CSV table of C-alpha atoms and ligand atoms in Angstrom, one decimal:
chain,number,residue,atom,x,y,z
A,13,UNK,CA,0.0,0.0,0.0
A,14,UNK,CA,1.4,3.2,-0.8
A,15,UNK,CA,0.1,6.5,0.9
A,16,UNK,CA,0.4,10.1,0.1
A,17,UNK,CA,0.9,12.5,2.9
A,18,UNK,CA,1.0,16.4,3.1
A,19,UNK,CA,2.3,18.3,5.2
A,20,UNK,CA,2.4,21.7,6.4
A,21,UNK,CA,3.4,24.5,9.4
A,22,UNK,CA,0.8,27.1,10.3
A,23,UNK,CA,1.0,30.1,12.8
A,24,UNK,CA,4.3,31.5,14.3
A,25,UNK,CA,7.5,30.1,13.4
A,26,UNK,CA,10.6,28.5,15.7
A,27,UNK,CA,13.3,26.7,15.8
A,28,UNK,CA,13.0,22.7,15.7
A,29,UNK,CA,10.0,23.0,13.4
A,30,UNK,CA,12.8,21.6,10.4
A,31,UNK,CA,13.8,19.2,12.3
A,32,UNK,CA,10.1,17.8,12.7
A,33,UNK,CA,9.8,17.7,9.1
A,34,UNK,CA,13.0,16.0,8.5
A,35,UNK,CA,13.0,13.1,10.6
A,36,UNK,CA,9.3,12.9,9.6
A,37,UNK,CA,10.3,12.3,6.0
A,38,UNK,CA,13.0,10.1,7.4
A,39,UNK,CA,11.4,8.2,9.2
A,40,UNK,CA,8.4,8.0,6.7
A,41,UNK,CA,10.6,6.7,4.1
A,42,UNK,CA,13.1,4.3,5.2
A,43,UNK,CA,12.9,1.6,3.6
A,44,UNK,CA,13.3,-0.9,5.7
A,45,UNK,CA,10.5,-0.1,7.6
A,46,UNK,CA,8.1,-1.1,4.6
A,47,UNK,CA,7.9,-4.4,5.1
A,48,UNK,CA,6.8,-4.1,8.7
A,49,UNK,CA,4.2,-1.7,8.2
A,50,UNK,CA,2.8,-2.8,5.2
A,51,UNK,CA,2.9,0.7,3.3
A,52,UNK,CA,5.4,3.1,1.7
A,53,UNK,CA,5.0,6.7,1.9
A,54,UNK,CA,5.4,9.7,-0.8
A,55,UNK,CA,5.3,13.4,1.2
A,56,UNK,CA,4.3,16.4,-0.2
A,57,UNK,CA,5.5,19.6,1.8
A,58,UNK,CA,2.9,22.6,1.2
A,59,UNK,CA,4.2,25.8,1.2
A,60,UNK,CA,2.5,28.6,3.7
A,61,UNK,CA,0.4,27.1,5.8
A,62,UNK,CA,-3.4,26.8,5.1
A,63,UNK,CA,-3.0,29.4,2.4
A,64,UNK,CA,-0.6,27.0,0.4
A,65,UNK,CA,-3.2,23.8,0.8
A,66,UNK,CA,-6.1,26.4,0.1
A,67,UNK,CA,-4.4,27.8,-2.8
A,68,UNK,CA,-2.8,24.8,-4.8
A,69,UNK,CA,-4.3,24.1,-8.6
A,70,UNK,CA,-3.4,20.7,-8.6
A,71,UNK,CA,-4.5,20.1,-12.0
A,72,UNK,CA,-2.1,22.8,-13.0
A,73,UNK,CA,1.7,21.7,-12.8
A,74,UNK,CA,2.8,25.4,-12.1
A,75,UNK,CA,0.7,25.7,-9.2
A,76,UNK,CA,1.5,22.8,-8.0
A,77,UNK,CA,5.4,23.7,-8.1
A,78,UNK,CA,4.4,27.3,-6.8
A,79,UNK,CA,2.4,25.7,-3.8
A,80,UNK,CA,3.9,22.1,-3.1
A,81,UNK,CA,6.8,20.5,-3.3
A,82,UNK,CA,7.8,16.5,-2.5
A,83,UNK,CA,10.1,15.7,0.7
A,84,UNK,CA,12.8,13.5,-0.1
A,85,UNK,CA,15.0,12.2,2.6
A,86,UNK,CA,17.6,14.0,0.1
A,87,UNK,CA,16.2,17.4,0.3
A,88,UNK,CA,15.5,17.8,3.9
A,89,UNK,CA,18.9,16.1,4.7
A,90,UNK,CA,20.2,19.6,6.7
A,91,UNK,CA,16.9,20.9,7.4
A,92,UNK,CA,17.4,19.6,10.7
A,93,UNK,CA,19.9,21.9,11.7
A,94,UNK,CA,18.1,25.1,10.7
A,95,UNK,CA,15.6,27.4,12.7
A,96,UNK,CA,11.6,28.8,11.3
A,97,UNK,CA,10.3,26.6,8.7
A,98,UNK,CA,11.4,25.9,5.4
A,99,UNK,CA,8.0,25.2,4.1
A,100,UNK,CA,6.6,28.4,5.0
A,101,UNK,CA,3.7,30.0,7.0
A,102,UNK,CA,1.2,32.1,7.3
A,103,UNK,CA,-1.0,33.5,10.2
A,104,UNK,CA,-4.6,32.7,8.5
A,105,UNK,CA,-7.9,31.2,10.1
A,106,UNK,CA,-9.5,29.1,7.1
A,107,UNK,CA,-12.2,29.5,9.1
A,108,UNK,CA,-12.7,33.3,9.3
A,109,UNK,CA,-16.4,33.7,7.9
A,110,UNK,CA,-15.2,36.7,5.5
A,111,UNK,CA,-12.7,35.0,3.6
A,112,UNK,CA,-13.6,31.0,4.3
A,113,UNK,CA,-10.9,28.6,2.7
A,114,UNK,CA,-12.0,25.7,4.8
A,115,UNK,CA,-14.0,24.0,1.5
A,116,UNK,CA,-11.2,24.9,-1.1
A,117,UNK,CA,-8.7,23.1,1.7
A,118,UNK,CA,-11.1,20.3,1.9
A,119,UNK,CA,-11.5,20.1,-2.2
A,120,UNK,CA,-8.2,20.4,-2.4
A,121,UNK,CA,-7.2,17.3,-0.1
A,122,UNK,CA,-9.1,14.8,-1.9
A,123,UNK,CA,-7.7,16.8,-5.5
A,124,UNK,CA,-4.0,16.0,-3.7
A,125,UNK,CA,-5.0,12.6,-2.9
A,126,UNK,CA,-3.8,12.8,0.0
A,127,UNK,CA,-4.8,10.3,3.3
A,128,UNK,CA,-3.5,12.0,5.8
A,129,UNK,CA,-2.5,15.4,6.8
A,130,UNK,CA,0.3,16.2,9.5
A,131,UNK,CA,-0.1,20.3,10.6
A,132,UNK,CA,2.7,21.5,13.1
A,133,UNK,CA,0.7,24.3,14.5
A,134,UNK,CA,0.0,26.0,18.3
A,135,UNK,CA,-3.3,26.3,20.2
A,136,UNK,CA,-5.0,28.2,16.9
A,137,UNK,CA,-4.0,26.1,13.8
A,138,UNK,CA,-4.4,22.8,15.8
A,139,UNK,CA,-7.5,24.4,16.1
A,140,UNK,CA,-8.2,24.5,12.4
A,141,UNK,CA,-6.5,21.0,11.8
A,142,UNK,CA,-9.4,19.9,14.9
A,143,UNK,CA,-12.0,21.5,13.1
A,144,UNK,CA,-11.0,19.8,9.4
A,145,UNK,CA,-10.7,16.5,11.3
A,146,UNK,CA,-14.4,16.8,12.4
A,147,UNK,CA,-15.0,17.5,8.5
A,148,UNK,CA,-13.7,13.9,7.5
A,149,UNK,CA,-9.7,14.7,7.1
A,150,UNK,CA,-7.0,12.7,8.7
A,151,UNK,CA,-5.2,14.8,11.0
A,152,UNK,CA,-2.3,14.5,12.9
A,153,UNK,CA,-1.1,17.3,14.9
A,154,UNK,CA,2.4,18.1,16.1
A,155,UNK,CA,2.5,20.8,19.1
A,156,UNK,CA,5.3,24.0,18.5
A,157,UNK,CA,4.9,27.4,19.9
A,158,UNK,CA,7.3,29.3,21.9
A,159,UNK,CA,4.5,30.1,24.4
A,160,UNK,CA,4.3,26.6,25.3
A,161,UNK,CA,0.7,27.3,26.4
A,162,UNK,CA,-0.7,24.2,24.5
A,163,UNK,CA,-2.5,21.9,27.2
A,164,UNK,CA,-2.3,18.1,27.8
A,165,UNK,CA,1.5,18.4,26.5
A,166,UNK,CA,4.9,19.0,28.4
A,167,UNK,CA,6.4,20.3,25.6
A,168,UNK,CA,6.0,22.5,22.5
A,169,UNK,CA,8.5,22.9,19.5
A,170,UNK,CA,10.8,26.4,19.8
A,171,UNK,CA,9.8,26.6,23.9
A,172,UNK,CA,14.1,25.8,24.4
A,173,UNK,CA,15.4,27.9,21.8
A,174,UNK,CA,13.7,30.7,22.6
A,175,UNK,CA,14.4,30.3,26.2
A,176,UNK,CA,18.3,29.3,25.7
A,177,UNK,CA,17.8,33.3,23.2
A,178,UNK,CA,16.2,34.9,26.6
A,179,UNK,CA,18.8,33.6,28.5
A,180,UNK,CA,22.0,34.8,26.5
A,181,UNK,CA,20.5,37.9,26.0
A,182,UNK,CA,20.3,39.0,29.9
A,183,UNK,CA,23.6,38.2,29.8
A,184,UNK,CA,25.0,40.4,27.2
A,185,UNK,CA,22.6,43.4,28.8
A,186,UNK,CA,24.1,42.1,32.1
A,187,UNK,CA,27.7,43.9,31.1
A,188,UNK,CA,26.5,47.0,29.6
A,189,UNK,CA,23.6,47.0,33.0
A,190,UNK,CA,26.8,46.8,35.2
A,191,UNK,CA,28.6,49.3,33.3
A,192,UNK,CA,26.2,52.0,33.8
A,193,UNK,CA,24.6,51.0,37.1
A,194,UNK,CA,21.7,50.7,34.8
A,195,UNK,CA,18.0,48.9,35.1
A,196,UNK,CA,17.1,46.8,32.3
A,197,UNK,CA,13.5,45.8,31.4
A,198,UNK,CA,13.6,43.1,28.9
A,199,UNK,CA,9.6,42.4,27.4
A,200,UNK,CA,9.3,38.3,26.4
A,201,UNK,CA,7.1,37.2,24.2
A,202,UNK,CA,4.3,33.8,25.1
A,203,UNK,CA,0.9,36.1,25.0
A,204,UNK,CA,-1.5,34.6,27.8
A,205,UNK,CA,1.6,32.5,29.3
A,206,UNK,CA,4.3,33.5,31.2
A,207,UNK,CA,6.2,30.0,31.0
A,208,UNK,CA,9.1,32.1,29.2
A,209,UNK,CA,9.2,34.8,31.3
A,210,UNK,CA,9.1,32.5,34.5
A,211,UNK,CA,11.5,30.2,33.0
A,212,UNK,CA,13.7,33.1,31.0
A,213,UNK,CA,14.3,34.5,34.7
A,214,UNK,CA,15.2,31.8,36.4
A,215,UNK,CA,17.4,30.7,34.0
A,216,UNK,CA,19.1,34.1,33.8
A,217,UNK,CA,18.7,35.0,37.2
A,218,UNK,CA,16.3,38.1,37.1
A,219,UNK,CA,15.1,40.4,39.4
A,220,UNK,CA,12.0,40.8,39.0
A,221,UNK,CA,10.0,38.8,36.3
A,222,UNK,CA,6.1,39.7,35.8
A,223,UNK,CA,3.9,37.5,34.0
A,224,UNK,CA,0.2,37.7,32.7
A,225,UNK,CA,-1.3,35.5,35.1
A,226,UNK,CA,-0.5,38.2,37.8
A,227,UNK,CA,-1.0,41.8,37.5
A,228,UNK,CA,1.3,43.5,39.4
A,229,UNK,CA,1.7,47.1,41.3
A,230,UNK,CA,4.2,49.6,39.7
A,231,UNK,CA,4.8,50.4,43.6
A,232,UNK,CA,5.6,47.3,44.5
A,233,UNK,CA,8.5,46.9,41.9
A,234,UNK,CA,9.7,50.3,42.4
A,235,UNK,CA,10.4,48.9,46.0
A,236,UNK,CA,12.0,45.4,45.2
A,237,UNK,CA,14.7,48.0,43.2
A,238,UNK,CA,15.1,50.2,45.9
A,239,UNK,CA,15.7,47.6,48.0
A,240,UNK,CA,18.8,45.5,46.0
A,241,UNK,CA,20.1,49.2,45.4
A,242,UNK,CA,20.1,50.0,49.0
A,243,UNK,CA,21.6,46.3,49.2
A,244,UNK,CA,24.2,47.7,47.0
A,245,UNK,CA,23.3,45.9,43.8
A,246,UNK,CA,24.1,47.9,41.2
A,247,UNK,CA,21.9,47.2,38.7
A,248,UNK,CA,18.8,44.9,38.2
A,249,UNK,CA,17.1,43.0,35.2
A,250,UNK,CA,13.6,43.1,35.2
A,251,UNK,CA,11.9,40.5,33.1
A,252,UNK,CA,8.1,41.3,31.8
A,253,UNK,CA,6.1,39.1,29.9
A,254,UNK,CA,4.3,41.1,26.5
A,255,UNK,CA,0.8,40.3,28.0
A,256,UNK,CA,1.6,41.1,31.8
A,257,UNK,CA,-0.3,44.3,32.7
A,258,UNK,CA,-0.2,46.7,36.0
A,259,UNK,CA,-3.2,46.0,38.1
A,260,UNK,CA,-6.5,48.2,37.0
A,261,UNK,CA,-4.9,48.0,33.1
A,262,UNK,CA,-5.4,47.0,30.2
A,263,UNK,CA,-2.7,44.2,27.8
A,264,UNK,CA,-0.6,46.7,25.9
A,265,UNK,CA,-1.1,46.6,22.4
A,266,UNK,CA,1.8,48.0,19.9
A,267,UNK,CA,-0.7,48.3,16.8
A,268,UNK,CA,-4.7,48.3,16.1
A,269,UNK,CA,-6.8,45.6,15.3
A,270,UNK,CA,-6.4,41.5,15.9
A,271,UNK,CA,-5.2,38.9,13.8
A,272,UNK,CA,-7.2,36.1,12.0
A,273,UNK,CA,-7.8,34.5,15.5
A,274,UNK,CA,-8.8,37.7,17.4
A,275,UNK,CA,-5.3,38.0,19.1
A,276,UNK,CA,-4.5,41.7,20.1
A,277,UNK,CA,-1.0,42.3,18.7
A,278,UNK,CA,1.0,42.9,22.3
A,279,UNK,CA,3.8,45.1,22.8
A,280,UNK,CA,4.8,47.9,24.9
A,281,UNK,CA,4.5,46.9,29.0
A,282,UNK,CA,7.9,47.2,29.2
A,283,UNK,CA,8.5,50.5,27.5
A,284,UNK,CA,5.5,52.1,29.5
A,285,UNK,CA,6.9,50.3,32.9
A,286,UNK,CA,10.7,51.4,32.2
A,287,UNK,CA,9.6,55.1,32.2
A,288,UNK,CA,6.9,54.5,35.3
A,289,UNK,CA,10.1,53.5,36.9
A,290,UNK,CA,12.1,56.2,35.7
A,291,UNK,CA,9.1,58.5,36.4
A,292,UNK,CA,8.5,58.1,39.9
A,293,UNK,CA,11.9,56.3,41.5
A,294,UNK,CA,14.3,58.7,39.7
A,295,UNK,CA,16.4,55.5,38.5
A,296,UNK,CA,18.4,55.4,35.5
A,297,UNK,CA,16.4,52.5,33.3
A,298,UNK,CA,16.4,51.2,29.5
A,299,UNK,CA,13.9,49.0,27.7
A,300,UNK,CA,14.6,46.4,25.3
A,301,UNK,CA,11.5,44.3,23.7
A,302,UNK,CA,13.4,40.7,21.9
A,303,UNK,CA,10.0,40.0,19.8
A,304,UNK,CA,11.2,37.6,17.0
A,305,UNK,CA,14.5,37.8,18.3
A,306,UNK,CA,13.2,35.2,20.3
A,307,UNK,CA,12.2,32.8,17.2
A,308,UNK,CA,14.8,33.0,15.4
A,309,UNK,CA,18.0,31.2,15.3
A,310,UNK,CA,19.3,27.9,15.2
A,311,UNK,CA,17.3,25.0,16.9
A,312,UNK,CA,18.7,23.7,20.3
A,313,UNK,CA,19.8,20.4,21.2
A,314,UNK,CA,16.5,19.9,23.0
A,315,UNK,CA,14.5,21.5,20.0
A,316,UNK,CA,16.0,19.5,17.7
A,317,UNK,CA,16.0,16.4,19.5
A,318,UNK,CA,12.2,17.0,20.3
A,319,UNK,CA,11.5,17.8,16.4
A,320,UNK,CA,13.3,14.3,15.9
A,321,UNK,CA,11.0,12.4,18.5
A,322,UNK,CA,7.7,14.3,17.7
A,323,UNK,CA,8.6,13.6,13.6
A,324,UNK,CA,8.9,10.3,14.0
A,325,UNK,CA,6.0,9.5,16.2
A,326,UNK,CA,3.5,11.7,13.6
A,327,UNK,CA,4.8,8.6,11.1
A,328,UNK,CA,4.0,6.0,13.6
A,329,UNK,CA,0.3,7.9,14.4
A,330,UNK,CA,-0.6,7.9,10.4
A,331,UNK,CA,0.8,3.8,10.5
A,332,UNK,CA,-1.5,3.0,13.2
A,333,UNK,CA,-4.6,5.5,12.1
A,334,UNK,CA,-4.5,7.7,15.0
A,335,UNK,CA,-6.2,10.8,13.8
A,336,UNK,CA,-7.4,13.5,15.2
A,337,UNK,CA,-4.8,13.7,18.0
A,338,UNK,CA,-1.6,15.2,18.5
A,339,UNK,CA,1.9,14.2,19.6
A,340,UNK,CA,2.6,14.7,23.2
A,341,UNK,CA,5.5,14.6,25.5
A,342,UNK,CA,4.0,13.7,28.9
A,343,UNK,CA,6.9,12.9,32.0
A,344,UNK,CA,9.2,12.0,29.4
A,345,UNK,CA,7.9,9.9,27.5
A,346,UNK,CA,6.5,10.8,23.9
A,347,UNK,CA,2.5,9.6,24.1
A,348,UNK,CA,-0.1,11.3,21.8
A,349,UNK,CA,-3.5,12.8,23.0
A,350,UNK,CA,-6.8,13.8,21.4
A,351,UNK,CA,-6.9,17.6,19.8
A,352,UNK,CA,-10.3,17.9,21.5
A,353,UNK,CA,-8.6,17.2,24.6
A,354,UNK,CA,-5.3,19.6,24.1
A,355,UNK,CA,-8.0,22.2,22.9
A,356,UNK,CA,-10.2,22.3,25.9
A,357,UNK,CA,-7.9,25.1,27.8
A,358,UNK,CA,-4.9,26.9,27.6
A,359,UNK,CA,-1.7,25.7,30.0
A,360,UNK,CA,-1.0,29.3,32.0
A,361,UNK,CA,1.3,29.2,34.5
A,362,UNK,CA,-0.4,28.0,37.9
A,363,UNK,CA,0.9,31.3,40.2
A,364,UNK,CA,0.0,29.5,43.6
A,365,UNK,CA,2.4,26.8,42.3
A,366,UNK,CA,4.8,28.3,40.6
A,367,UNK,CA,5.2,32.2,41.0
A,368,UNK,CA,5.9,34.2,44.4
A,369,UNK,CA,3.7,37.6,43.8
A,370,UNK,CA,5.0,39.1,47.0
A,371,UNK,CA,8.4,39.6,45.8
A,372,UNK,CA,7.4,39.1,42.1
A,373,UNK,CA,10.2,35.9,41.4
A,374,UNK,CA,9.6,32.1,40.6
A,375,UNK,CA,8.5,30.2,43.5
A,376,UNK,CA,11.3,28.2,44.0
A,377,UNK,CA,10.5,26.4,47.1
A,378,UNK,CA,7.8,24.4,47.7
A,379,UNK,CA,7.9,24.1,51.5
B,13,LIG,O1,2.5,32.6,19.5
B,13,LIG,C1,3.8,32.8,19.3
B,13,LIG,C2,4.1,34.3,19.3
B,13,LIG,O2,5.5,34.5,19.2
B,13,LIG,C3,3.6,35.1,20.5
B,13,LIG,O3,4.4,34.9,21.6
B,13,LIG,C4,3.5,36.5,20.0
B,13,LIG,O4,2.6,37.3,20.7
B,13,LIG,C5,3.1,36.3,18.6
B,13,LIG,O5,3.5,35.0,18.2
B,13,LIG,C6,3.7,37.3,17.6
B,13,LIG,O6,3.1,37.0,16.4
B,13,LIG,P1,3.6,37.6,15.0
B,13,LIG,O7,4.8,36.8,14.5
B,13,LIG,O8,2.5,37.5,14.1
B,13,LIG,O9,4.1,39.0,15.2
């Protein structure tokens, strides 16, 4: 039996995403695997997401070069090493009722021939590939998004890269901080999640790190500074989350309007606390917001060793006809759960667990 698989990325980008798709195509076409699961596998990439699938002529051979191309264990040989995606993406809801593509995706699945349909997406586009599932496609998902906010999963594609990015760049502010005697407020991305922040700070050692799931008091982190400066520290490093906001505020929003999923396009808590803090405490202080710094760059160890598991499995998932689920890593050990499941909630960071909002730090003991 031979079967034709697609396969695409949808949403934001990150590192390990490549890596996904090349021990996917590895795994899917080693050969001596045939014999044991009874099928062999063609896999065609589509470029951009849900626009690409949505797109595609595939009666016509130029669109069909434009939009898709086939994965060969040949031409995804160094993917694995690379960060974003080499396929492409976009940040479109099919299923926006102004400009629906759902039906031309759905047309365009049987046109393709395909039997199955592996979509690397976050909470939104495993959304989507949940929603086509329910319209007869077979999905399988595979989790990635920096903000690791997907439920009923330990781990999401890009969550290490980003953080091992957050990390090294406290430590290059660190000198120039020192230098000047300075306070640094560094803005994280993750949205609704703080898991970077939380985890960006305690890797790096911050100050002060302030997440959505707890608004905090501009007071009260005016006074955490004072106090390491009257400790003699000489400078601090204040992480802030792009969704953390000052009690009795609004999420800060660094342009108008929402993308195709009704996310508010966050930016700015940082610049507007740096100046609060210059404002009021009379302390030297400069902002620095790492946006996309954050996922970009080369895949990590982790990420790529993650992409590699989570590939492979997605193989095994098609094999054994396990649609409508996604790979998972649960106490480490690679498992795979139903979307409806993973969809149910976002995973936030559980403050009473995990986040002291007294001195606004990790809560590092459990005692
Ligand atoms: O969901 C991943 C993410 O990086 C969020 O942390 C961030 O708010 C958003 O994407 C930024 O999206 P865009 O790449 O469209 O600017």
């Amino acid at each position: 039996m031979k079967l034709r698989v697609g396969i695409l990325t949808a949403g934001g980008d990150c590192a390990g995403i490549n890596s996904a798709i090349h021990w996917f195509v590895y795994s899917a076409m080693d050969r001596d695997l045939v014999p044991l699961r009874g099928m062999m596998f063609e896999v065609i990439g589509i470029r951009d997401g849900w626009l690409g699938l949505a797109s595609v002529k595939p009666e016509d051979p130029n669109s069909l070069g434009e939009w898709t191309l086939n994965l060969t264990p040949e031409l995804v040989r160094t993917w694995d090493r690379y960060g974003g995606t080499r396929l492409g993406t976009t940040r479109i809801n099919p299923f926006n009722p102004q400009t629906d593509l759902s039906e031309a995706i759905l047309e365009n699945y049987k046109k393709l021939q395909l039997n199955a349909l592996v979509v690397l997406g976050g909470f939104d586009n495993l959304g989507v590939a949940y929603r086509l599932y329910k319209k007869g496609l077979n999905i399988v998902g595979i989790p990635k998004t920096i903000d690791r906010d997907l439920s009923e999963t330990d781990y999401t594609l890009g969550f290490d890269s980003a953080l091992n990015t957050i990390t090294a760049d406290v430590d290059r502010l660190r000198t120039t901080a020192g230098s000047h005697g300075r306070i640094f407020v560094v803005e994280c991305m993750g949205r609704k999640a703080g898991w970077l922040t939380l985890e960006g700070g305690e890797a790096s050692g911050a100050a002060i790190i302030l997440i959505p799931e707890h608004d905090f008091l501009v007071e009260r982190v005016i006074e955490i500074l004072q106090n390491r400066k009257a400790q003699g520290k000489r400078y601090s490093i204040v992480l802030i989350s792009e969704g953390a906001k000052p009690r009795g505020m609004q999420e800060f929003r660094e342009r108008k309007g929402r993308d195709g999923f009704g996310h508010y396009y966050l930016g700015g808590v940082g610049k507007f606390l740096a100046e609060e803090i210059e404002k009021l405490a009379k302390l030297e202080v400069r902002y620095v917001a790492l946006k996309h710094l954050q996922r970009g760059g080369h895949p990590t160890a982790y990420d790529r060793r993650m992409g590699r598991k989570f590939g492979i499995a997605a193989v095994d998932m098609i094999v054994s006809e396990d649609f409508g689920r996604m790979v998972s890593l649960k106490h480490g050990e690679i498992t795979t759960v139903p979307l409806k499941k993973a969809l149910e909630r976002l995973n936030l960071v559980d403050v009473e667990k995990f986040y002291d909002t007294k001195d606004y730090k990790s809560k590092d003991v459990i005692l």
